[in-house]
XYZ file of C-alpha atoms in Angstrom:
469
model
C -181.443 93.805 -129.795
C -178.251 92.703 -128.067
C -176.130 94.582 -130.598
C -178.218 97.759 -130.234
C -177.927 97.620 -126.479
C -174.186 97.002 -126.608
C -173.679 99.940 -128.956
C -175.756 102.285 -126.793
C -173.886 101.230 -123.656
C -170.475 101.752 -125.290
C -171.373 105.231 -126.584
C -172.805 106.177 -123.197
C -169.633 105.011 -121.473
C -167.436 107.024 -123.854
C -169.514 110.158 -123.308
C -169.391 109.665 -119.530
C -165.631 109.203 -119.329
C -164.376 111.708 -121.914
C -165.272 115.348 -122.498
C -166.002 116.804 -125.939
C -162.346 117.566 -126.473
C -161.701 113.813 -126.766
C -165.069 112.304 -127.768
C -167.713 113.897 -129.981
C -170.758 111.698 -130.458
C -172.537 111.754 -133.805
C -176.113 113.042 -133.772
C -176.895 111.310 -137.079
C -175.927 107.695 -136.433
C -174.308 105.418 -133.905
C -170.706 106.561 -134.010
C -168.617 109.653 -133.539
C -165.107 111.040 -133.357
C -162.242 110.281 -130.974
C -159.327 112.713 -130.741
C -156.107 111.044 -129.597
C -153.669 113.516 -127.993
C -150.252 111.899 -127.690
C -148.072 112.567 -124.659
C -144.812 113.577 -126.325
C -141.447 113.150 -124.593
C -139.916 116.454 -123.486
C -138.206 118.050 -125.251
C -139.601 116.904 -128.597
C -137.990 118.154 -131.785
C -139.133 118.047 -135.388
C -136.566 117.811 -138.167
C -137.832 119.915 -141.072
C -136.473 120.854 -144.470
C -135.310 124.468 -144.261
C -137.414 125.636 -147.184
C -140.610 124.861 -145.239
C -139.643 126.542 -141.945
C -140.431 130.273 -141.477
C -137.268 132.302 -140.927
C -138.310 133.545 -137.488
C -138.640 129.940 -136.267
C -135.290 128.660 -137.447
C -133.211 127.664 -134.430
C -130.180 126.020 -135.863
C -128.550 125.708 -139.279
C -125.827 123.540 -140.731
C -126.677 120.551 -138.546
C -124.747 117.331 -138.995
C -126.294 113.934 -139.483
C -125.340 110.698 -137.758
C -122.440 110.145 -140.115
C -121.081 113.617 -139.392
C -121.810 114.888 -142.903
C -123.114 118.406 -143.362
C -126.911 118.624 -143.574
C -127.448 122.229 -144.589
C -131.030 121.869 -145.788
C -132.507 120.797 -142.422
C -133.583 122.753 -139.361
C -135.000 121.785 -135.985
C -138.274 122.982 -134.472
C -138.993 122.206 -130.816
C -142.658 121.711 -129.863
C -144.578 120.606 -126.798
C -147.797 119.530 -128.502
C -148.812 118.084 -131.863
C -152.317 117.969 -133.420
C -154.312 114.862 -132.460
C -154.837 111.653 -134.375
C -158.542 111.591 -135.294
C -160.506 108.324 -135.287
C -163.946 108.700 -136.947
C -166.089 105.608 -136.469
C -169.548 104.179 -137.117
C -171.149 101.024 -135.752
C -172.667 98.627 -138.334
C -175.918 96.954 -137.337
C -174.199 93.664 -136.442
C -171.483 95.176 -134.189
C -170.189 93.712 -131.922
C -171.709 90.302 -132.619
C -170.113 89.898 -136.066
C -168.597 93.026 -137.655
C -166.030 95.538 -136.381
C -166.673 99.300 -136.324
C -166.222 101.114 -139.638
C -163.570 103.799 -139.265
C -161.155 106.262 -140.824
C -157.892 107.422 -139.254
C -156.582 110.893 -140.049
C -153.735 113.068 -138.823
C -151.868 116.115 -140.089
C -148.308 115.140 -139.176
C -148.322 111.354 -139.693
C -148.024 110.083 -143.265
C -150.671 107.849 -144.842
C -148.222 104.951 -144.585
C -147.744 105.428 -140.849
C -151.511 105.746 -140.374
C -151.987 102.619 -142.480
C -149.819 100.696 -140.041
C -152.027 101.875 -137.168
C -155.120 100.776 -139.123
C -153.594 97.312 -139.441
C -153.047 97.100 -135.679
C -156.638 98.202 -134.999
C -157.846 95.369 -137.238
C -155.649 92.898 -135.353
C -156.987 94.091 -131.993
C -160.539 93.434 -133.211
C -159.574 89.938 -134.343
C -157.841 89.159 -131.050
C -160.589 90.708 -128.934
C -163.092 88.066 -129.897
C -166.423 88.359 -131.669
C -169.165 89.773 -129.479
C -166.883 92.047 -127.445
C -166.853 95.846 -127.760
C -163.529 97.242 -128.907
C -163.534 101.056 -128.876
C -161.831 101.378 -125.489
C -159.046 99.020 -126.529
C -158.577 100.934 -129.767
C -158.403 104.233 -127.940
C -155.983 102.899 -125.342
C -153.740 101.413 -128.019
C -153.549 104.697 -129.932
C -152.852 106.658 -126.742
C -150.249 104.357 -125.232
C -148.578 102.555 -128.123
C -148.550 104.855 -131.161
C -145.090 106.240 -130.366
C -143.510 102.803 -129.912
C -145.428 101.129 -132.743
C -144.254 103.738 -135.250
C -140.880 104.217 -133.537
C -141.475 107.955 -133.218
C -138.469 109.530 -131.524
C -137.014 113.008 -131.203
C -135.802 114.462 -133.501
C -138.720 113.288 -135.646
C -138.341 113.841 -139.433
C -141.513 115.642 -140.478
C -142.702 114.384 -143.846
C -145.662 114.954 -146.113
C -146.883 111.882 -147.935
C -150.099 111.538 -149.910
C -150.777 108.118 -151.426
C -153.334 109.256 -153.979
C -151.114 108.698 -156.954
C -150.380 105.597 -158.977
C -148.488 102.373 -158.636
C -146.777 100.868 -155.614
C -147.328 103.790 -153.212
C -151.077 103.668 -153.686
C -151.257 99.918 -153.108
C -149.391 100.238 -149.817
C -151.680 102.823 -148.243
C -154.837 101.799 -146.405
C -157.891 103.497 -147.933
C -159.000 104.425 -144.404
C -155.850 106.477 -143.761
C -155.688 110.216 -144.535
C -152.967 112.804 -143.987
C -155.354 115.700 -143.568
C -153.197 118.594 -144.786
C -152.476 120.099 -148.196
C -148.676 120.428 -148.256
C -145.564 120.306 -146.096
C -145.433 124.109 -145.921
C -149.003 124.270 -144.587
C -148.235 121.386 -142.246
C -145.475 123.393 -140.526
C -147.778 126.389 -140.061
C -150.538 124.168 -138.638
C -148.141 122.572 -136.148
C -146.708 125.925 -135.001
C -150.169 127.435 -134.498
C -151.521 124.334 -132.708
C -148.525 124.202 -130.362
C -149.054 127.875 -129.489
C -152.801 127.518 -128.810
C -152.450 124.272 -126.878
C -149.700 125.798 -124.731
C -152.087 128.646 -123.858
C -154.839 126.180 -122.953
C -152.554 124.101 -120.749
C -151.183 127.246 -119.084
C -154.698 128.524 -118.311
C -155.726 125.217 -116.703
C -152.519 124.806 -114.641
C -151.713 126.295 -111.209
C -148.770 128.576 -110.386
C -147.295 130.216 -107.308
C -146.984 133.983 -107.687
C -143.535 135.113 -106.535
C -144.909 138.453 -105.346
C -147.843 137.485 -103.104
C -146.870 133.753 -102.898
C -150.470 132.747 -103.567
C -151.307 129.719 -105.719
C -153.623 130.610 -108.604
C -154.775 129.093 -111.927
C -153.019 130.168 -115.103
C -156.188 131.932 -116.247
C -155.509 134.437 -113.434
C -151.780 134.667 -114.092
C -149.411 136.290 -116.550
C -146.230 134.826 -118.033
C -143.383 137.011 -119.272
C -142.544 135.627 -122.713
C -138.770 136.034 -122.725
C -138.086 134.501 -119.307
C -141.264 132.414 -118.628
C -141.588 133.821 -115.078
C -145.194 133.711 -113.873
C -147.036 136.159 -111.591
C -150.680 136.624 -110.730
C -152.712 139.226 -112.610
C -153.660 141.139 -109.453
C -150.032 141.763 -108.477
C -149.052 142.720 -112.021
C -152.022 145.095 -112.332
C -150.903 146.996 -109.215
C -147.274 146.973 -110.374
C -148.132 148.243 -113.872
C -150.407 150.937 -112.471
C -147.625 152.434 -110.336
C -145.156 152.400 -113.233
C -147.574 153.903 -115.761
C -148.743 156.626 -113.385
C -145.080 157.593 -112.966
C -144.601 157.608 -116.734
C -142.097 154.727 -116.599
C -143.650 152.787 -119.463
C -140.226 151.459 -120.502
C -139.740 149.922 -117.051
C -142.525 147.329 -117.051
C -139.954 144.624 -116.430
C -140.362 141.200 -114.885
C -140.309 141.599 -111.061
C -137.942 138.638 -110.759
C -134.587 139.729 -109.363
C -132.175 140.922 -112.067
C -134.583 139.849 -114.838
C -134.926 142.329 -117.687
C -137.795 140.756 -119.623
C -140.482 143.281 -120.523
C -144.244 142.908 -120.698
C -145.768 143.070 -124.160
C -148.254 145.885 -124.882
C -150.916 143.236 -125.511
C -150.340 141.837 -121.997
C -150.567 145.306 -120.456
C -153.848 145.905 -122.293
C -155.359 142.691 -120.890
C -154.487 143.577 -117.299
C -154.985 147.321 -116.755
C -158.105 149.466 -117.218
C -158.859 151.032 -120.632
C -158.146 154.502 -119.226
C -154.769 153.427 -117.830
C -153.839 151.651 -121.056
C -154.687 154.791 -123.045
C -152.265 156.664 -120.809
C -149.666 153.940 -121.291
C -150.170 154.141 -125.050
C -149.715 157.906 -125.034
C -146.522 157.602 -123.024
C -145.189 154.993 -125.475
C -146.000 157.273 -128.382
C -144.349 160.178 -126.661
C -141.280 158.062 -125.950
C -141.060 157.237 -129.655
C -141.487 160.856 -130.636
C -138.706 161.865 -128.275
C -136.307 159.951 -130.471
C -137.383 161.835 -133.587
C -135.934 165.055 -134.909
C -137.596 168.157 -133.456
C -137.162 170.064 -136.705
C -140.018 170.212 -139.224
C -140.832 172.524 -142.106
C -143.770 174.845 -142.521
C -146.268 172.997 -144.768
C -147.231 176.129 -146.714
C -145.679 175.803 -150.204
C -144.848 179.489 -150.253
C -143.035 179.347 -146.901
C -141.224 176.075 -146.082
C -139.472 177.716 -143.118
C -137.710 175.399 -140.675
C -139.654 175.184 -137.393
C -138.543 173.816 -134.023
C -141.361 172.076 -132.167
C -142.136 173.045 -128.634
C -141.277 170.467 -125.974
C -143.898 167.706 -125.614
C -146.117 169.314 -128.225
C -147.272 168.236 -131.681
C -148.031 171.834 -132.622
C -145.648 173.756 -134.800
C -145.839 177.562 -135.161
C -144.024 178.999 -138.121
C -141.863 181.951 -137.091
C -142.157 183.381 -140.590
C -145.864 183.220 -141.485
C -147.300 182.402 -138.010
C -149.167 179.371 -139.354
C -150.018 176.905 -136.546
C -149.941 173.332 -137.858
C -149.883 169.691 -136.746
C -146.404 168.235 -136.928
C -147.798 164.845 -138.007
C -150.419 165.503 -140.694
C -149.132 168.998 -141.630
C -152.672 170.419 -141.617
C -153.940 173.234 -139.454
C -153.460 172.354 -135.778
C -156.380 170.305 -134.459
C -155.518 170.004 -130.769
C -155.849 166.586 -129.185
C -158.040 165.269 -132.024
C -156.258 162.640 -134.134
C -155.196 163.293 -137.691
C -158.089 162.352 -139.925
C -158.245 160.134 -142.966
C -161.525 160.615 -144.814
C -163.392 157.377 -145.495
C -163.800 158.330 -149.161
C -160.024 158.614 -149.486
C -159.109 155.259 -147.845
C -158.929 153.221 -151.069
C -157.071 155.983 -152.904
C -154.646 156.433 -150.016
C -154.208 152.644 -149.739
C -153.298 152.363 -153.425
C -151.018 155.380 -153.202
C -149.211 154.055 -150.115
C -148.747 150.475 -151.324
C -147.308 151.589 -154.688
C -145.220 154.494 -153.378
C -141.444 154.680 -153.423
C -139.506 154.702 -150.145
C -139.334 158.515 -150.206
C -143.065 158.831 -150.934
C -143.911 156.373 -148.158
C -141.836 158.312 -145.681
C -143.760 161.463 -146.575
C -147.152 159.741 -146.150
C -146.070 158.259 -142.815
C -145.096 161.673 -141.528
C -148.410 163.038 -142.702
C -150.812 160.391 -141.412
C -148.703 158.264 -139.056
C -147.033 154.988 -139.974
C -149.092 152.907 -137.565
C -152.406 154.241 -138.861
C -151.388 153.682 -142.479
C -150.291 150.112 -141.738
C -153.552 149.468 -139.922
C -155.453 150.821 -142.920
C -153.508 148.529 -145.280
C -154.182 145.505 -143.054
C -157.903 146.269 -142.916
C -158.189 146.638 -146.697
C -156.282 143.399 -147.283
C -158.418 141.611 -144.675
C -161.655 142.813 -146.255
C -160.523 141.725 -149.721
C -159.445 138.330 -148.412
C -162.697 137.654 -146.564
C -164.770 138.747 -149.567
C -162.802 136.489 -151.923
C -162.315 133.419 -149.715
C -164.987 133.152 -147.014
C -167.960 130.808 -147.238
C -170.805 130.274 -144.776
C -171.083 127.093 -142.754
C -174.216 125.212 -143.936
C -175.122 124.423 -140.319
C -174.672 127.729 -138.447
C -173.879 130.244 -141.243
C -170.583 131.282 -139.646
C -168.067 132.758 -142.109
C -165.275 130.261 -142.761
C -161.953 130.854 -144.511
C -160.093 127.920 -146.045
C -156.405 128.469 -145.282
C -155.025 124.984 -145.819
C -155.937 121.331 -145.684
C -158.248 119.182 -147.757
C -161.836 119.952 -148.829
C -163.278 118.319 -145.712
C -163.882 121.394 -143.549
C -164.623 121.732 -139.828
C -166.634 124.766 -138.675
C -164.754 126.575 -135.904
C -168.053 127.628 -134.328
C -170.389 124.607 -134.352
C -167.674 121.929 -135.131
C -169.791 120.369 -137.887
C -168.152 118.908 -141.004
C -168.954 120.154 -144.506
C -167.584 119.935 -148.040
C -165.787 123.067 -149.270
C -166.680 122.269 -152.892
C -170.444 121.660 -152.719
C -171.060 123.020 -149.159
C -173.015 119.924 -148.118
C -172.945 118.733 -144.499
C -170.786 115.640 -143.930
C -171.300 112.687 -141.625
C -169.689 113.023 -138.198
C -168.691 109.373 -138.067
C -167.312 109.078 -141.628
C -166.799 112.497 -143.237
C -164.562 111.069 -145.975
C -167.334 108.859 -147.375
C -168.593 111.897 -149.299
C -165.361 111.925 -151.317
C -165.162 108.135 -151.703
C -168.704 107.454 -152.927
C -169.153 106.958 -156.673
C -172.579 108.595 -156.425
C -171.178 111.808 -154.976
C -170.514 114.849 -157.175
C -167.294 115.280 -155.169
C -165.991 111.751 -155.702
C -162.188 111.631 -155.498
C -162.039 115.427 -154.974
C -160.799 115.503 -151.390
C -157.707 117.454 -152.460
C -159.081 119.152 -155.593
C -158.002 122.763 -155.983
C -154.942 122.287 -153.764
C -151.414 122.643 -155.066
C -149.800 119.238 -154.819
C -146.570 119.026 -152.829
C -144.197 116.675 -154.549
C -142.867 115.515 -151.185
C -139.981 113.087 -151.408
C -138.992 110.643 -154.093
C -140.932 107.383 -154.211
C -137.668 105.498 -153.782
C -137.856 105.655 -149.994
C -141.533 104.745 -149.596
C -140.514 101.428 -148.065
C -138.621 103.278 -145.358
C -141.783 104.961 -144.159
C -144.000 101.919 -144.516
C -141.695 99.798 -142.350
C -141.263 102.194 -139.417
């Protein structure tokens, strides 16, 4: 009874102190999940092999190492936030009187050897804490406050991918409770970039800023940040400012109001702030601005004519001076007024195949006929539909469609946050989701990474370097 009461009290305390972002209690058993978000020093840089870093994110090439030698194959990525360390735990019946909590420790950017070292420290804390004493708060505090120093994690941090599921010495070194929960180094970089972007948005929305137009202090959820300069203004002031500019047709002048700053608002930001009617006007002005840079000479679409035609100012209608045929300058069909050029639904697949396999000259013709933006949108929609049809599965708990982009076969539903197995689609335990892949009685035994292309990572010769951080 004393153990049951102690377990209930500890879980209640965790739920009272931490929100669901940090602590998720299991509904199946006495246990749950703790997400440890490390406070990184600013600025924090990741040292990544160039082949894994997307070109648009590369900041610096041809760096030199500490000895001054050229290090051409490494680049640096600066981040503010990294994905959390995840501690899944379950209380045995005799905790805390005799046994420690059962746990697994997983992370996307720490190797299994680094996580194994943290597992060892958690075991030592339990031993030092004394039998009969609860330990979860000490574990959580240790991971929050001492992970960086324990593992000697400093900027620039060499980002590595290490999976100890092979043979020999590397496997013996790794704690069986430690998991690097990502499929490859390439996927790891994408996960980190996306997480840093989303977490930055969340932090921005929950922070407060002083608008330099009205000088009012408002939360980030009611503010807008110009991407190029990071100047922040409240949405109300920007909405009024954008409205005046758009009504005057100055859609190329939606600059940051900061003195002498030339950063421009993105169309997506304008869409979020102004009314749908005003954005439609803004969109038309942008289109017109683009068309102004195009040649005003087109040819009559009738095969028997092909007379050169000069378009009237600010008009998409062309009237052939030879045969008097009135046509749309974009789709080359009979003029249809303000109605958009049409693509019949029955012709979408045929047009998609024709466009994606066309030569540069043929593509240019199709883009003039139907509009480049509409054709690209059509291609994206077809690709998206094919991808979802081929890759999506339904969450066994809430039936939400889930796509597996990277990572192991332990999946987390983005809607209900439940765990499930991608291979057999069975629901996994909240407190120990990896047990499903470790149990000899499971059909998915030792299949945590099945179906995933193995990343060779680095040579085994330097395993000791990463074990002894």
